[in-house]
Short mmCIF file of C-alpha atoms and ligand atoms in Angstrom, two decimals:
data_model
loop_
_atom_site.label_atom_id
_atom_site.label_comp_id
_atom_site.label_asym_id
_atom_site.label_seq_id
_atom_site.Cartn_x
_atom_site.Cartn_y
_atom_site.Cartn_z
CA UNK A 6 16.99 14.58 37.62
CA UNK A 7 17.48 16.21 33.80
CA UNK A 8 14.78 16.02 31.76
CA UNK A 9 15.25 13.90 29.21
CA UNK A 10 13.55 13.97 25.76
CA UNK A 11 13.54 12.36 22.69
CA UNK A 12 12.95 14.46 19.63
CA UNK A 13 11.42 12.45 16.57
CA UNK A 14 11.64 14.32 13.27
CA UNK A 15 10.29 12.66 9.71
CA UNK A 16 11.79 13.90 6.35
CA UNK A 17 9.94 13.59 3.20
CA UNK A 18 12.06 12.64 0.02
CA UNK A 19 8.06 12.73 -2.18
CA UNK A 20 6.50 10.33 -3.49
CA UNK A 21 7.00 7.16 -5.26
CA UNK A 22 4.07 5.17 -5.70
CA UNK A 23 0.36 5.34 -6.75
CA UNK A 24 -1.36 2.04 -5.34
CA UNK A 25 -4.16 0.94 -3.15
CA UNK A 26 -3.04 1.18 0.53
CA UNK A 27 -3.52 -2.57 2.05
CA UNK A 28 -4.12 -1.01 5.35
CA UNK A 29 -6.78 1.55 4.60
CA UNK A 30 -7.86 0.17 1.29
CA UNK A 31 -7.46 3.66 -0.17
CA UNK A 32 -6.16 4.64 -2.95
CA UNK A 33 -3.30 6.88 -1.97
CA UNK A 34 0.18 7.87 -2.56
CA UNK A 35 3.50 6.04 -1.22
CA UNK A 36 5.99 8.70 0.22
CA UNK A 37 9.97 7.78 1.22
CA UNK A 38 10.24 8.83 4.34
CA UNK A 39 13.02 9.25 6.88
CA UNK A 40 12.30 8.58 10.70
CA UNK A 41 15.25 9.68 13.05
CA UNK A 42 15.60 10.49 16.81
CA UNK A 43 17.82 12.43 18.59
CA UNK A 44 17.91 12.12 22.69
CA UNK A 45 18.11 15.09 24.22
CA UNK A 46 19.14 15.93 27.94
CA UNK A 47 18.20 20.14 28.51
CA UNK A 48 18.59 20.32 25.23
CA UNK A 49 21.70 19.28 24.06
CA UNK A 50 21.41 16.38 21.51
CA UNK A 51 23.67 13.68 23.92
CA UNK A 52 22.89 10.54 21.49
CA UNK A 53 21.74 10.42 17.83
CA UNK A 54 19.02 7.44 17.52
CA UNK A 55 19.76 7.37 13.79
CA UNK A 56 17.61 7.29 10.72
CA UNK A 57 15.12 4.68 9.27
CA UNK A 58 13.79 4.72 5.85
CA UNK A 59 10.30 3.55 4.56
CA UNK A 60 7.34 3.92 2.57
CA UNK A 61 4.59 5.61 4.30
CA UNK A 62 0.97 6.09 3.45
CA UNK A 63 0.08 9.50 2.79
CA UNK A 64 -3.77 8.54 3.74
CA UNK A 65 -5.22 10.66 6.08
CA UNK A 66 -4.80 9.13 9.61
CA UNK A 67 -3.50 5.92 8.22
CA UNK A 68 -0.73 5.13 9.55
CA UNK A 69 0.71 2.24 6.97
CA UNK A 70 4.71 2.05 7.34
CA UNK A 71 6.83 -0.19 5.48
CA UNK A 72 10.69 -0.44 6.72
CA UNK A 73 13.29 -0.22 4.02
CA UNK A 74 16.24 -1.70 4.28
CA UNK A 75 19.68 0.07 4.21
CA UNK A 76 20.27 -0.93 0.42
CA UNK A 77 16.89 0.02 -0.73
CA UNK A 78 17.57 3.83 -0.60
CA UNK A 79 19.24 4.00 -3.78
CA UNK A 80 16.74 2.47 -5.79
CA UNK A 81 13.78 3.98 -3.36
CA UNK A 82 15.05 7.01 -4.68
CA UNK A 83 15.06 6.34 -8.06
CA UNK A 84 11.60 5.31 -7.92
CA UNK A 85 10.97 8.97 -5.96
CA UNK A 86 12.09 10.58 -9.29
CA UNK A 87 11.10 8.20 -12.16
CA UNK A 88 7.34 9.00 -10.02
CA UNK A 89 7.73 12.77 -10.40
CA UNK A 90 8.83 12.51 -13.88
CA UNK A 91 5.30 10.35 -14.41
CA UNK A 92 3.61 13.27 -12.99
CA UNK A 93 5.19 16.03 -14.69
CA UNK A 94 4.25 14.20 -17.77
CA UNK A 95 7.71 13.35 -18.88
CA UNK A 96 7.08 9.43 -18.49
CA UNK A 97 3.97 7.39 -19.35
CA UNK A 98 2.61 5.87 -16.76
CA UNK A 99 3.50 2.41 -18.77
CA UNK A 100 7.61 3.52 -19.18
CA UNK A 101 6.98 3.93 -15.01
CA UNK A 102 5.79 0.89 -14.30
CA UNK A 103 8.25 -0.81 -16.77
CA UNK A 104 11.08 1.32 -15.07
CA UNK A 105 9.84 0.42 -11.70
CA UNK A 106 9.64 -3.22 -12.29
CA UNK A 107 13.60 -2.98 -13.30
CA UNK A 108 14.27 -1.57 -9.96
CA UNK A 109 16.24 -4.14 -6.98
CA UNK A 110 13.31 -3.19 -4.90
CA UNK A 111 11.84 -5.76 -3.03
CA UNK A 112 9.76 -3.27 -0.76
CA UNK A 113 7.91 -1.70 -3.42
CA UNK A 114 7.15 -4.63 -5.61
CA UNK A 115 5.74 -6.51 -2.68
CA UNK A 116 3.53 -3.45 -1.59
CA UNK A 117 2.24 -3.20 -4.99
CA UNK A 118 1.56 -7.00 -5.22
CA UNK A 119 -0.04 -6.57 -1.99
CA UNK A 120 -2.09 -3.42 -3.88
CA UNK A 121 -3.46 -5.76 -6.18
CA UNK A 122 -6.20 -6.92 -3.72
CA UNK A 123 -8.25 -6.08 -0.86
CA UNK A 124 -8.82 -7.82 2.86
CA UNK A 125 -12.34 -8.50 3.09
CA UNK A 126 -13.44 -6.70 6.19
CA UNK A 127 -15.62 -9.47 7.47
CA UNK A 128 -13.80 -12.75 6.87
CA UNK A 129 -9.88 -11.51 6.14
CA UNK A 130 -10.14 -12.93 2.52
CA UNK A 131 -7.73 -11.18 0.08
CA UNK A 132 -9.96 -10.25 -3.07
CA UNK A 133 -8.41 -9.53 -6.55
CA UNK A 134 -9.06 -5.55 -6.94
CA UNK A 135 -11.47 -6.13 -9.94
CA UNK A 136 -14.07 -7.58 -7.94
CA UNK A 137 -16.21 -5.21 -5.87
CA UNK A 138 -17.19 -7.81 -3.44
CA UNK A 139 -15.88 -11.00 -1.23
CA UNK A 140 -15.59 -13.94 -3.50
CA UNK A 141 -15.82 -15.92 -0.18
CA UNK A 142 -18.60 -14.19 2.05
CA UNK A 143 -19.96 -11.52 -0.34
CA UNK A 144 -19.44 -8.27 1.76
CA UNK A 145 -18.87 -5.33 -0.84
CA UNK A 146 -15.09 -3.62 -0.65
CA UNK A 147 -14.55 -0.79 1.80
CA UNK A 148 -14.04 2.29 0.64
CA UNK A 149 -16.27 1.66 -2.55
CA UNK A 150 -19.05 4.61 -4.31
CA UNK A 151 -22.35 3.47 -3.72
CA UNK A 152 -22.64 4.36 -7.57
CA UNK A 153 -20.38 1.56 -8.29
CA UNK A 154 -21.79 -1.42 -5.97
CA UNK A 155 -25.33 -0.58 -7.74
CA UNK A 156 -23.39 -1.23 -10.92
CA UNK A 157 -21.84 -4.37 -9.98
CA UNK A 158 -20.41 -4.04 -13.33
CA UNK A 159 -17.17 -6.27 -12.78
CA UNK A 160 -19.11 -9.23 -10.67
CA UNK A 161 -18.78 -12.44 -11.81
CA UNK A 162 -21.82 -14.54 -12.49
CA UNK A 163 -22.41 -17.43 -10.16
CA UNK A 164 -21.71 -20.57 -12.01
CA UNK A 165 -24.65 -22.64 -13.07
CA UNK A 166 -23.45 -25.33 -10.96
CA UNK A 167 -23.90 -23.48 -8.16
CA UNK A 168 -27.24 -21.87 -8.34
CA UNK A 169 -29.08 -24.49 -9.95
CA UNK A 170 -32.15 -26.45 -8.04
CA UNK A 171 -30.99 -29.27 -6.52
CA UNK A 172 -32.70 -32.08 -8.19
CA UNK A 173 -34.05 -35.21 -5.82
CA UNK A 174 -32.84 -38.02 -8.40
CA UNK A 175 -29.48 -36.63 -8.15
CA UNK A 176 -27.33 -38.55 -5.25
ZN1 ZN B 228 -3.20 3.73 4.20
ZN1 ZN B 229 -15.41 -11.92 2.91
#
């Protein structure tokens, strides 16, 4: 029996995306990345596994991957170099965004819709990103400064009807 192996390589085209990570709820950078496989019997490459593009988390240890489909690359790529034109300062950040919401990219529009909240860690609840805690349980969001839970600037108050005495002549 030949050893058999199969080599797994990942290309990095850079980033494309600034957004809050709905795996580890941090606020990271999307990179288009290229998964491929080769197998490999004493080391001659005998079958090429082929590549597979997506947007991966560049989080330490998370490992968030998003599978693009084959006629996302163009537009993935666009977004790779309309990002690193935001960064060099050549774009504003709003001529990004407005240029990244023209894009056929289904991917990256969900992922940052999906960036707009967080899961509450105790009862699954997606929470708009403005709020600092669970609208539904009240567990703070992961991830957050203890600085800005004392602040609590962004919480809601309580509606009156909620936090008023009951009264005994009401039925
Ligand atoms: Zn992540
Ligand atoms: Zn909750």
């Amino acid at each position: 029996m030949h050893p058999i192996h199969i080599n797994k390589a990942e290309r990095d085209f850079g980033a494309c995306l600034k957004a809050v990570c709905p795996h580890c709820q941090n606020e990271t950078e999307f990179r288009l990345r290229m998964r491929s496989g080769a197998l490999r019997l004493v080391g001659i490459v005998v079958a090429d596994l082929g590549g597979c593009y997506g947007l991966k988390c560049n989080g330490s240890g998370c490992k968030f991957w998003k599978d693009l489909k084959d006629d996302e690359l163009a537009p993935a790529q666009t977004a790779v170099r309309l990002y690193s034109e935001m960064v060099a300062g050549e774009l504003s950040t709003e001529a990004y965004a407005k240029s990244l919401d023209a894009l056929d990219f289904p991917t990256i529009h969900a992922l940052r819709k999906e960036a707009a909240t967080w899961s509450c860690p105790a009862c699954a609840e997606k929470v708009p990103l403005t709020m600092n805690g669970c609208w539904k349980c009240s567990s703070p969001r992961p991830g957050l400064a203890k600085s800005e839970l004392a602040a609590g600037a962004d919480r809601p108050p309580v509606p009156y009807a909620v936090t008023r005495p009951s009264n005994p002549w009401e039925q």
